[in-house]
PDB file of C-alpha atoms in Angstrom:
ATOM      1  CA  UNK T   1      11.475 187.374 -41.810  1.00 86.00           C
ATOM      2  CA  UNK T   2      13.812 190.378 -41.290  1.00 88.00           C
ATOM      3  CA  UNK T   3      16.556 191.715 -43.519  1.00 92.00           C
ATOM      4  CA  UNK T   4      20.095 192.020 -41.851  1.00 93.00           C
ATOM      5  CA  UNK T   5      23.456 192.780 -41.794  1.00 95.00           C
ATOM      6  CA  UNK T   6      25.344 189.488 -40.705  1.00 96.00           C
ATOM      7  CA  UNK T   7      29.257 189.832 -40.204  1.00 97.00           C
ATOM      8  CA  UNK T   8      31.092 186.411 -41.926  1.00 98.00           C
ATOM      9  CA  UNK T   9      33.091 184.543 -39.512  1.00 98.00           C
ATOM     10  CA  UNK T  10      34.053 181.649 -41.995  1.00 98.00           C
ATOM     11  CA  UNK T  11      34.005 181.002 -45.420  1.00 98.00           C
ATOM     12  CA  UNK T  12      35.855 177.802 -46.500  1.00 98.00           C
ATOM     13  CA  UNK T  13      35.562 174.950 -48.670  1.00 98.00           C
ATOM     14  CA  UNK T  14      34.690 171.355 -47.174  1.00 98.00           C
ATOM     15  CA  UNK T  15      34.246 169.249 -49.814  1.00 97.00           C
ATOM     16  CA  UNK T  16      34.593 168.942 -53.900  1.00 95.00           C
ATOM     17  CA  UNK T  17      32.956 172.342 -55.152  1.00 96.00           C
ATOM     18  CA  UNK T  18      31.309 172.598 -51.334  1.00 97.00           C
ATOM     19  CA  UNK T  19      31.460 175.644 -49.115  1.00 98.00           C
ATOM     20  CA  UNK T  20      30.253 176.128 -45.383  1.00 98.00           C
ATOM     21  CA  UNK T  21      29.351 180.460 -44.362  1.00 98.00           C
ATOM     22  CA  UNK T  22      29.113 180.825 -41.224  1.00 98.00           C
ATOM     23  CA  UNK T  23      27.879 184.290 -40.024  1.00 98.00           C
ATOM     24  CA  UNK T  24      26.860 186.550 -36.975  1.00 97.00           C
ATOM     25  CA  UNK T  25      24.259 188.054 -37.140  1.00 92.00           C
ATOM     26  CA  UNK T  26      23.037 191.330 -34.763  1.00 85.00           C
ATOM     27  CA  UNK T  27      20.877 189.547 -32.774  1.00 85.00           C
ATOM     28  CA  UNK T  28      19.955 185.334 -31.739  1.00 88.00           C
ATOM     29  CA  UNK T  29      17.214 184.386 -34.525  1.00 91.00           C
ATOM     30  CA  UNK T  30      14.978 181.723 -34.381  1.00 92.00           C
ATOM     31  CA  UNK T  31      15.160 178.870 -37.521  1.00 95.00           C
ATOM     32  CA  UNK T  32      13.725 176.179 -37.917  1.00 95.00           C
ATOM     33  CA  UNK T  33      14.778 172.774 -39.473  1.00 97.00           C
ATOM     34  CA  UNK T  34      13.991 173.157 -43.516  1.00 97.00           C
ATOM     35  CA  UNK T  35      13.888 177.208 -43.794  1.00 97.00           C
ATOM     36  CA  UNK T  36      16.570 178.976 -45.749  1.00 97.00           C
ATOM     37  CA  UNK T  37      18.011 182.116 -46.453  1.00 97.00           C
ATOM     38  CA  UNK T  38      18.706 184.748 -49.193  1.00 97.00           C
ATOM     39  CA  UNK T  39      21.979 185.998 -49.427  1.00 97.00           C
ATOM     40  CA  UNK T  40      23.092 189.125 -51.668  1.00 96.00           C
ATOM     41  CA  UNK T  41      25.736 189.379 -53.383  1.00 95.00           C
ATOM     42  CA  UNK T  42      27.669 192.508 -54.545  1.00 92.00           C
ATOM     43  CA  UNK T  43      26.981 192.675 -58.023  1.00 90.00           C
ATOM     44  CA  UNK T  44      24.518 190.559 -58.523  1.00 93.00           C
ATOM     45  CA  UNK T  45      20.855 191.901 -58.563  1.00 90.00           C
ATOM     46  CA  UNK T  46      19.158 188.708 -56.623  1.00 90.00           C
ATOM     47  CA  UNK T  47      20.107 187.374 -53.559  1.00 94.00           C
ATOM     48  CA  UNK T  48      20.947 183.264 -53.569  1.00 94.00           C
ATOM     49  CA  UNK T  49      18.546 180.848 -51.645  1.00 96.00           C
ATOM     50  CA  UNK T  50      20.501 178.644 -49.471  1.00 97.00           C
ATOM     51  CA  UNK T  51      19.550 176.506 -47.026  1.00 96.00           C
ATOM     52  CA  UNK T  52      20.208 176.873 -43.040  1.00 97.00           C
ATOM     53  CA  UNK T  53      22.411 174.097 -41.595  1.00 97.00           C
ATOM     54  CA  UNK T  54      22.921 175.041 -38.535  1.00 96.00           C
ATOM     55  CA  UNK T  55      21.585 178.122 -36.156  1.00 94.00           C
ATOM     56  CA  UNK T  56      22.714 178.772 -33.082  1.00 92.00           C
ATOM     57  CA  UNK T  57      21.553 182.249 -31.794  1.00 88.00           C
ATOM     58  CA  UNK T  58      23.453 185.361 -33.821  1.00 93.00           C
ATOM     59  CA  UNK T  59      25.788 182.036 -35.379  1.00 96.00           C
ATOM     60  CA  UNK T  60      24.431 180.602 -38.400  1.00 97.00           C
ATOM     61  CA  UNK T  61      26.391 178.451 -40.889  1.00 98.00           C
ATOM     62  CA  UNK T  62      24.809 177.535 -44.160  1.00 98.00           C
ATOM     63  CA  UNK T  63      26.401 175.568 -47.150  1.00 98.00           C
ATOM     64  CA  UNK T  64      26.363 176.136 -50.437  1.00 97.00           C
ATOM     65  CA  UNK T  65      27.713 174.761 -53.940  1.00 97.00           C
ATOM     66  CA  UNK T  66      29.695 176.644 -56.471  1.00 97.00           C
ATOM     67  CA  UNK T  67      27.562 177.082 -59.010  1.00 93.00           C
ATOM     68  CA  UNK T  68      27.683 179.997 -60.766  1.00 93.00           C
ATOM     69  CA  UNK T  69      28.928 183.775 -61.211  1.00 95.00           C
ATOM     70  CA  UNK T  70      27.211 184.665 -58.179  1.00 95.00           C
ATOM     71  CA  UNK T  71      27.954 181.695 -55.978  1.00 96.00           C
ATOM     72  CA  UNK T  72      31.841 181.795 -56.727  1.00 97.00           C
ATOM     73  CA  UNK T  73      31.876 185.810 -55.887  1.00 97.00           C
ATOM     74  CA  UNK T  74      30.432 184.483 -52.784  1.00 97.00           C
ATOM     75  CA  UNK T  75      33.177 181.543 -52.269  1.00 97.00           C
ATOM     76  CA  UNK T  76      36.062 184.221 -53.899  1.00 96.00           C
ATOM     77  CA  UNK T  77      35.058 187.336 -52.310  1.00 96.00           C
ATOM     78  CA  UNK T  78      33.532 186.882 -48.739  1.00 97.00           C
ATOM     79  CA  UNK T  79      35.978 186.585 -46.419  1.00 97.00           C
ATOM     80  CA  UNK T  80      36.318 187.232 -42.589  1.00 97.00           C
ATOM     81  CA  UNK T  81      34.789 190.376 -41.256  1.00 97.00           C
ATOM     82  CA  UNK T  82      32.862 191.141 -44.300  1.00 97.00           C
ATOM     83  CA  UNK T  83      29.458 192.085 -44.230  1.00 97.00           C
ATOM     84  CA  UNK T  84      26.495 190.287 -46.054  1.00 96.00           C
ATOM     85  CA  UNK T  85      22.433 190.985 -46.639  1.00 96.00           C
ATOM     86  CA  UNK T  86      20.618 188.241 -45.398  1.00 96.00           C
ATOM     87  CA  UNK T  87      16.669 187.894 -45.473  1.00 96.00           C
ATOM     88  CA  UNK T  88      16.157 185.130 -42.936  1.00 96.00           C
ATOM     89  CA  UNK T  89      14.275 183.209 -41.734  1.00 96.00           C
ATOM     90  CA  UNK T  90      12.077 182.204 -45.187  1.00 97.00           C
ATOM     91  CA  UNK T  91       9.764 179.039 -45.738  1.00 96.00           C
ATOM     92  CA  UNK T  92       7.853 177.082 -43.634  1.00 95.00           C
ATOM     93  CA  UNK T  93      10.398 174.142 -42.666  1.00 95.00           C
ATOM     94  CA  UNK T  94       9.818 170.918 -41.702  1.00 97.00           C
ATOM     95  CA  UNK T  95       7.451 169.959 -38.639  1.00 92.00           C
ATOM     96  CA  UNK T  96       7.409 166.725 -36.817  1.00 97.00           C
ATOM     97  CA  UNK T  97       4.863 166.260 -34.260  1.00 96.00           C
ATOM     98  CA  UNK T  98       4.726 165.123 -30.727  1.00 96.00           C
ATOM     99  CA  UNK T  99       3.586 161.570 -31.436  1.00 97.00           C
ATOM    100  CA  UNK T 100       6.107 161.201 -34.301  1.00 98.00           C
ATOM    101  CA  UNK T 101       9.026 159.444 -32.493  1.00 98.00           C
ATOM    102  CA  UNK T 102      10.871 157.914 -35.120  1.00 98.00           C
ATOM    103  CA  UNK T 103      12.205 160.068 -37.879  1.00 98.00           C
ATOM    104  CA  UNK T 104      14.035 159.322 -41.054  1.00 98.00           C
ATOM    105  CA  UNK T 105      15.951 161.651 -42.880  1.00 98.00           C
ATOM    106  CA  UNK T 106      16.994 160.827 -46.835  1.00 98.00           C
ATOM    107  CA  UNK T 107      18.828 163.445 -48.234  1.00 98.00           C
ATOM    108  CA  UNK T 108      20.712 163.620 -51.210  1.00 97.00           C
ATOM    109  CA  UNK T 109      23.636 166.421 -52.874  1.00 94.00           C
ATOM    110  CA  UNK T 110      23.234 169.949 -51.489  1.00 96.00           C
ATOM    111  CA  UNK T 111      19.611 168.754 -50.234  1.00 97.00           C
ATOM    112  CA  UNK T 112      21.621 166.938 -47.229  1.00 97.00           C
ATOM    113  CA  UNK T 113      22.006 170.373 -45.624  1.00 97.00           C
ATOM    114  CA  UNK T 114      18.537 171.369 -44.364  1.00 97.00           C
ATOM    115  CA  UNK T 115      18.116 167.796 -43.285  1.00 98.00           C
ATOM    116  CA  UNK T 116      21.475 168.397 -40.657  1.00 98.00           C
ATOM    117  CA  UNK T 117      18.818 170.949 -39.106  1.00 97.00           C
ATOM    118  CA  UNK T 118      16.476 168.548 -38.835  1.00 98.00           C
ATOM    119  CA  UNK T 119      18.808 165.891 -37.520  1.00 98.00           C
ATOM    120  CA  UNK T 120      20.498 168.646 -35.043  1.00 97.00           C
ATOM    121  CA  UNK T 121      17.065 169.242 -33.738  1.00 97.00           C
ATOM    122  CA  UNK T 122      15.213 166.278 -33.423  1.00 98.00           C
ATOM    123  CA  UNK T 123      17.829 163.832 -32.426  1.00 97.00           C
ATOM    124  CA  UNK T 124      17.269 165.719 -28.940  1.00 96.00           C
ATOM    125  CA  UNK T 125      14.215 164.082 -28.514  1.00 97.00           C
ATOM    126  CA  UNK T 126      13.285 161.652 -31.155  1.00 98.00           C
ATOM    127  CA  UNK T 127      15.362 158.399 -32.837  1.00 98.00           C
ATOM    128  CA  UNK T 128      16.618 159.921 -36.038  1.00 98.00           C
ATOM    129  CA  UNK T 129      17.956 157.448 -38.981  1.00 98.00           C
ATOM    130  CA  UNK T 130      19.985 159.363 -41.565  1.00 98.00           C
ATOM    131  CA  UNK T 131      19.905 158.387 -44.848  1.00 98.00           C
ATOM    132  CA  UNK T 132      22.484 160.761 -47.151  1.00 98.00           C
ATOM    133  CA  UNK T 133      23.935 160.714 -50.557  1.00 98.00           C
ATOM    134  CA  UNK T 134      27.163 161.737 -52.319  1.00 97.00           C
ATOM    135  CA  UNK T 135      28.284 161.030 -55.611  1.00 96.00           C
ATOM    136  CA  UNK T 136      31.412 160.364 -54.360  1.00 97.00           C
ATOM    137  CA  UNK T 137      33.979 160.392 -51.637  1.00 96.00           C
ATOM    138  CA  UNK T 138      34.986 164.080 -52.504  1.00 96.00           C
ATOM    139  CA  UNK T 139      31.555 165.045 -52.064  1.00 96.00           C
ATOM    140  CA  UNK T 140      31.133 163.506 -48.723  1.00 97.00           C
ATOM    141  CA  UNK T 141      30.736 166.468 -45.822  1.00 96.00           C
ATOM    142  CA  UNK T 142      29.613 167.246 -42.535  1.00 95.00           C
ATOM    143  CA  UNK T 143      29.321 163.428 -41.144  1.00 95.00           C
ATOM    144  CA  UNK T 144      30.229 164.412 -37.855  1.00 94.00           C
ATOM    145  CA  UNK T 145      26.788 166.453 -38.006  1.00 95.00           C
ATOM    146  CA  UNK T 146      24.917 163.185 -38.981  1.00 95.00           C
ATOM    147  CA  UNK T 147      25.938 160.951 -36.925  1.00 95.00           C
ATOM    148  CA  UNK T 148      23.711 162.617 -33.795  1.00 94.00           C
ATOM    149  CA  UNK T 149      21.068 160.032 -34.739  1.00 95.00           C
ATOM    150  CA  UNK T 150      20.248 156.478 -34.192  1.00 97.00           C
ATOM    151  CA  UNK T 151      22.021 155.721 -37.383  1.00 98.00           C
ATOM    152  CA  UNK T 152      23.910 156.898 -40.508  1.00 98.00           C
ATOM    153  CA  UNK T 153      23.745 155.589 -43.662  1.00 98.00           C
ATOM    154  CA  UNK T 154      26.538 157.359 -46.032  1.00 98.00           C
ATOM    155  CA  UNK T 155      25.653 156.289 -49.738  1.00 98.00           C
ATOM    156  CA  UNK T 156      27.892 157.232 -52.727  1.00 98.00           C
ATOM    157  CA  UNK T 157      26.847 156.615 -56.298  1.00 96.00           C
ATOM    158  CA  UNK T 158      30.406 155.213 -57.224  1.00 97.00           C
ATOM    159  CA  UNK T 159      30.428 153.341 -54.050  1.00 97.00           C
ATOM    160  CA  UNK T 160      33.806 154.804 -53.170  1.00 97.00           C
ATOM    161  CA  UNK T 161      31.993 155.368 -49.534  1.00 96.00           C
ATOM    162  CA  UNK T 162      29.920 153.342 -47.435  1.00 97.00           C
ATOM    163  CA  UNK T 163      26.986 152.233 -49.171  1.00 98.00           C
ATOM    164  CA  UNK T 164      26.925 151.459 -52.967  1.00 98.00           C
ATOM    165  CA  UNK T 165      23.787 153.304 -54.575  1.00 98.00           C
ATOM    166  CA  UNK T 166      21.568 155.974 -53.659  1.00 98.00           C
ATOM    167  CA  UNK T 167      19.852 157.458 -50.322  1.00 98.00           C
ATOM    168  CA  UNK T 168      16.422 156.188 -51.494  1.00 98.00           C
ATOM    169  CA  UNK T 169      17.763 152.282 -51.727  1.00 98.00           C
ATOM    170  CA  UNK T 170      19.743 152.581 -48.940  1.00 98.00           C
ATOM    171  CA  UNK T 171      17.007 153.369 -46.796  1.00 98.00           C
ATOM    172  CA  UNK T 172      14.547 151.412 -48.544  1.00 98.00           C
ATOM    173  CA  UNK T 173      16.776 148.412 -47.363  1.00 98.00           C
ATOM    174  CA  UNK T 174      15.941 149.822 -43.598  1.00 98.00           C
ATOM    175  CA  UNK T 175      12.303 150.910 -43.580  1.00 98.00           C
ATOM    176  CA  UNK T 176      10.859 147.934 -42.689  1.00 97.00           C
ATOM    177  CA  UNK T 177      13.303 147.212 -39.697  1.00 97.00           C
ATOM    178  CA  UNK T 178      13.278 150.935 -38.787  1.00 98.00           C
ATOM    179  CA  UNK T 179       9.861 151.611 -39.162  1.00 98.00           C
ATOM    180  CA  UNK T 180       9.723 154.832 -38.777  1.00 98.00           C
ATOM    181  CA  UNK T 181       6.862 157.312 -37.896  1.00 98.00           C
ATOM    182  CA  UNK T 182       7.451 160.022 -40.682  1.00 98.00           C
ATOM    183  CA  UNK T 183      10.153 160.690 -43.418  1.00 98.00           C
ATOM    184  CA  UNK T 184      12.736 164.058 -43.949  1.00 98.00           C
ATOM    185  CA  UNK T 185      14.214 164.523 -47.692  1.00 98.00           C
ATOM    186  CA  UNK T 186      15.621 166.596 -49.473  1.00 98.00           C
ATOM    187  CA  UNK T 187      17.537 166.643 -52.800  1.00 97.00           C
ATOM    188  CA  UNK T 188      17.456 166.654 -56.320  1.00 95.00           C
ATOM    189  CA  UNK T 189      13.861 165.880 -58.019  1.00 95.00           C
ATOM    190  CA  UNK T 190      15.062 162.176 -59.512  1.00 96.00           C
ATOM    191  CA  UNK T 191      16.284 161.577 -56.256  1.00 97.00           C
ATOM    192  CA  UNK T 192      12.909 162.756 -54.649  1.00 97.00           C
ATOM    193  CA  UNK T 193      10.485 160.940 -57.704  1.00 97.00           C
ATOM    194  CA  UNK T 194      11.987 158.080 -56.591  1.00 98.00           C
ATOM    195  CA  UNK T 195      11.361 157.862 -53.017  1.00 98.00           C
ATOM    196  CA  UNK T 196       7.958 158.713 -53.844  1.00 98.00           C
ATOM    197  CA  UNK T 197       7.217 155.580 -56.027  1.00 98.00           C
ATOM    198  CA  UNK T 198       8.937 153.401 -53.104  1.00 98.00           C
ATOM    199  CA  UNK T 199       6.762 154.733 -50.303  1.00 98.00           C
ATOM    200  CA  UNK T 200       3.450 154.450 -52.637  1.00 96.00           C
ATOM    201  CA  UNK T 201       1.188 152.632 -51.084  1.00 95.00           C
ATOM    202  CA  UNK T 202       3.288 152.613 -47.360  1.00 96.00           C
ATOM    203  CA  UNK T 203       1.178 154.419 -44.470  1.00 94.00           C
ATOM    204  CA  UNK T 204       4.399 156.893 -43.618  1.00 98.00           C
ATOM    205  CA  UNK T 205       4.164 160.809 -44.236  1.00 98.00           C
ATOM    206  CA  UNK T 206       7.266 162.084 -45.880  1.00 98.00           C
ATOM    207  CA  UNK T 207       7.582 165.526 -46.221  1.00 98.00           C
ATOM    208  CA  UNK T 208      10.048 166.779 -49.212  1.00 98.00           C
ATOM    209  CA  UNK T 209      12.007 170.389 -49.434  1.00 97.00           C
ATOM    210  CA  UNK T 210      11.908 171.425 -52.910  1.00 96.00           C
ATOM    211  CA  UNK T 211      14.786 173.249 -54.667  1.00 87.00           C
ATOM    212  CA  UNK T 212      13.253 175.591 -56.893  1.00 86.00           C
ATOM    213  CA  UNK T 213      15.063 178.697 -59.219  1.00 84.00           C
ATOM    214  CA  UNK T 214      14.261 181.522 -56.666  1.00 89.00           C
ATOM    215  CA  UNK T 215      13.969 185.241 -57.710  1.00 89.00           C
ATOM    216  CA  UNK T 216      12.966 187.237 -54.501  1.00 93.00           C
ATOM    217  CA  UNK T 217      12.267 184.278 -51.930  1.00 94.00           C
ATOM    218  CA  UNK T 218       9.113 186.083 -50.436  1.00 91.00           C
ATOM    219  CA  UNK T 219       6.328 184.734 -52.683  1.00 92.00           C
ATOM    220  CA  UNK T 220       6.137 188.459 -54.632  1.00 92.00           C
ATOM    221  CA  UNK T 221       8.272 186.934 -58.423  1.00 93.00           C
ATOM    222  CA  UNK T 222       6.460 184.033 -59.005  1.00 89.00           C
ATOM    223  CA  UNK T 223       9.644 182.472 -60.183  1.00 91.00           C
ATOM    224  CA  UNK T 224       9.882 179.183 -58.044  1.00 95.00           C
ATOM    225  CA  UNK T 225       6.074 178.233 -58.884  1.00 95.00           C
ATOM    226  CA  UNK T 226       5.617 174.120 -58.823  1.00 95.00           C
ATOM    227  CA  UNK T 227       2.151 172.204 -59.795  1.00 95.00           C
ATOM    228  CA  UNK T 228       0.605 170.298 -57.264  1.00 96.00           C
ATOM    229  CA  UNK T 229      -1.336 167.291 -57.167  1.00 96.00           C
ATOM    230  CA  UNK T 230      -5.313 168.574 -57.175  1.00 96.00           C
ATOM    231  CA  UNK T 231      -4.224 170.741 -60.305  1.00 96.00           C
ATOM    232  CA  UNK T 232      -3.191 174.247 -57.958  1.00 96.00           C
ATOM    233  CA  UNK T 233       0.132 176.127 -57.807  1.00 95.00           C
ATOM    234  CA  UNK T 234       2.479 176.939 -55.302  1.00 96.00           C
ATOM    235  CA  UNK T 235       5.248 179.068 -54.819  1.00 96.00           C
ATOM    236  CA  UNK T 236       8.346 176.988 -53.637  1.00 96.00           C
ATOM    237  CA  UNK T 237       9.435 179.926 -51.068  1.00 95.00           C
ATOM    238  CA  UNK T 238       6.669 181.255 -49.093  1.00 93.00           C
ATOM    239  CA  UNK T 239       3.927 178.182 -49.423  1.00 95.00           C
ATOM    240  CA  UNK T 240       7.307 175.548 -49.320  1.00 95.00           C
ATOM    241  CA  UNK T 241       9.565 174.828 -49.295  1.00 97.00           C
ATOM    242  CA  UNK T 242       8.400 171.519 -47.598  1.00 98.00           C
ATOM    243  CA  UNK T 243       5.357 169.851 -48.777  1.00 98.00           C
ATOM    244  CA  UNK T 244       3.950 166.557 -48.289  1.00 98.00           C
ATOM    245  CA  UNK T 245       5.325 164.411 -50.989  1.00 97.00           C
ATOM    246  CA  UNK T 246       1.779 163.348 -52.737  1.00 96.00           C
ATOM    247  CA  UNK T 247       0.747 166.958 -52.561  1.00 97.00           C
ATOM    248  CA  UNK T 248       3.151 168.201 -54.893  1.00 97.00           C
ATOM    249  CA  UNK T 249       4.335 166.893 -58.789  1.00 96.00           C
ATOM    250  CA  UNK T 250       7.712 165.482 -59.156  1.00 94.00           C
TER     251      UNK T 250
END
């Protein structure tokens, strides 16, 4: 983890309430699929967690909704050539291993994001099935990012997109065609309860990124805590924020 000075190259909106940052920063930095960053923001006393998207040496782009006071600053004020704090990279991201050659990704809302990562870096070498969900076609984003895979699945709540319903039935529609080796997801906790109740009882890891309240992103606040399974605590940023999905309450 190291605390920089990135320069913004791009700040714009891509979807309803969506924006992509894209920054430089002084030197290439290694991040992996599922870790995120913390971003100050003048005037604000804590920095925002926010996913990585995409990292390419000093160019990083993360995404990000408008939220709140500090995330519209961020969309209003952060421009071109301004400069932003960034601790990066945080978490422990997700981890596929070497006999794990079939990957599915189900991702749903801003929880999509870290899962392009993982799709960016494992369609390289691996058969990646993207499962991701919108709640409608204002909110869809960044398809041309998930369509490196095998396959892409677009699901939109309304059904004003591809596939009517969520990322979870979607994919459970697939898994027993696709079969695959280990599961990616990410999103909000209904979204995340129930993929876990569908996979009960199925031999498949899934690993889940959490999105947790975060105060300093370094394990120090305690803020992001979550219950686990076998009655222990974690904290969301520096233990997470990817867990294996039975290890962790929903």
């Amino acid at each position: 983890m190291r605390e920089i000075t990135a320069t913004v190259l791009e700040n714009k909106r891509i979807a309803d309430g969506i924006y992509a940052l894209t920054f430089a920063a002084d030197e290439d930095i290694r991040v992996r699929p599922g870790q995120f960053c913390m971003i100050g923001v003048g005037g604000y006393p804590l920095r925002r967690p926010i996913a990585v998207c995409k990292a390419d040496g000093e160019r990083i782009m993360v995404c990000y909704r408008v939220k709140g006071g500090g995330t519209r600053a961020l969309a209003r004020e952060y421009k071109m050539g301004e400069k932003l704090s960034v601790l990066l990279p945080l978490g422990n991201g997700f981890f596929v291993r070497d006999a794990e050659k079939k990957v599915a990704v189900v991702g749903g809302g801003v929880g999509i994001f870290p899962l392009i990562a993982a799709i960016r870096e494992y369609s390289k070498t691996r058969q990646v099935y993207a499962y991701m969900g919108f709640r409608n076609r204002a909110s869809v984003c960044m398809e041309y990012e998930m369509t490196r895979g095998e396959k892409l699945v677009v699901a939109t709540d309304d059904g004003s997109v591809g596939y009517h319903g969520t990322s979870v039935q979607a994919f459970m529609q697939d898994v027993d065609t696709v079969k695959p080796d280990v599961v990616l997801a990410c999103g909000p906790t209904p979204m995340l309860h129930a993929l876990k109740a569908a996979m009960k009882g199925r031999k498949i890891p899934v690993y889940v990124s959490l999105e947790e309240r975060m105060g300093c992103g370094i394990g120090a606040c305690l803020v992001c805590v979550c219950e686990k399974t076998d009655g222990a605590h974690a904290r969301v940023c520096k233990d997470g924020p990817v867990f294996e999905i039975n290890d962790v309450v929903l």
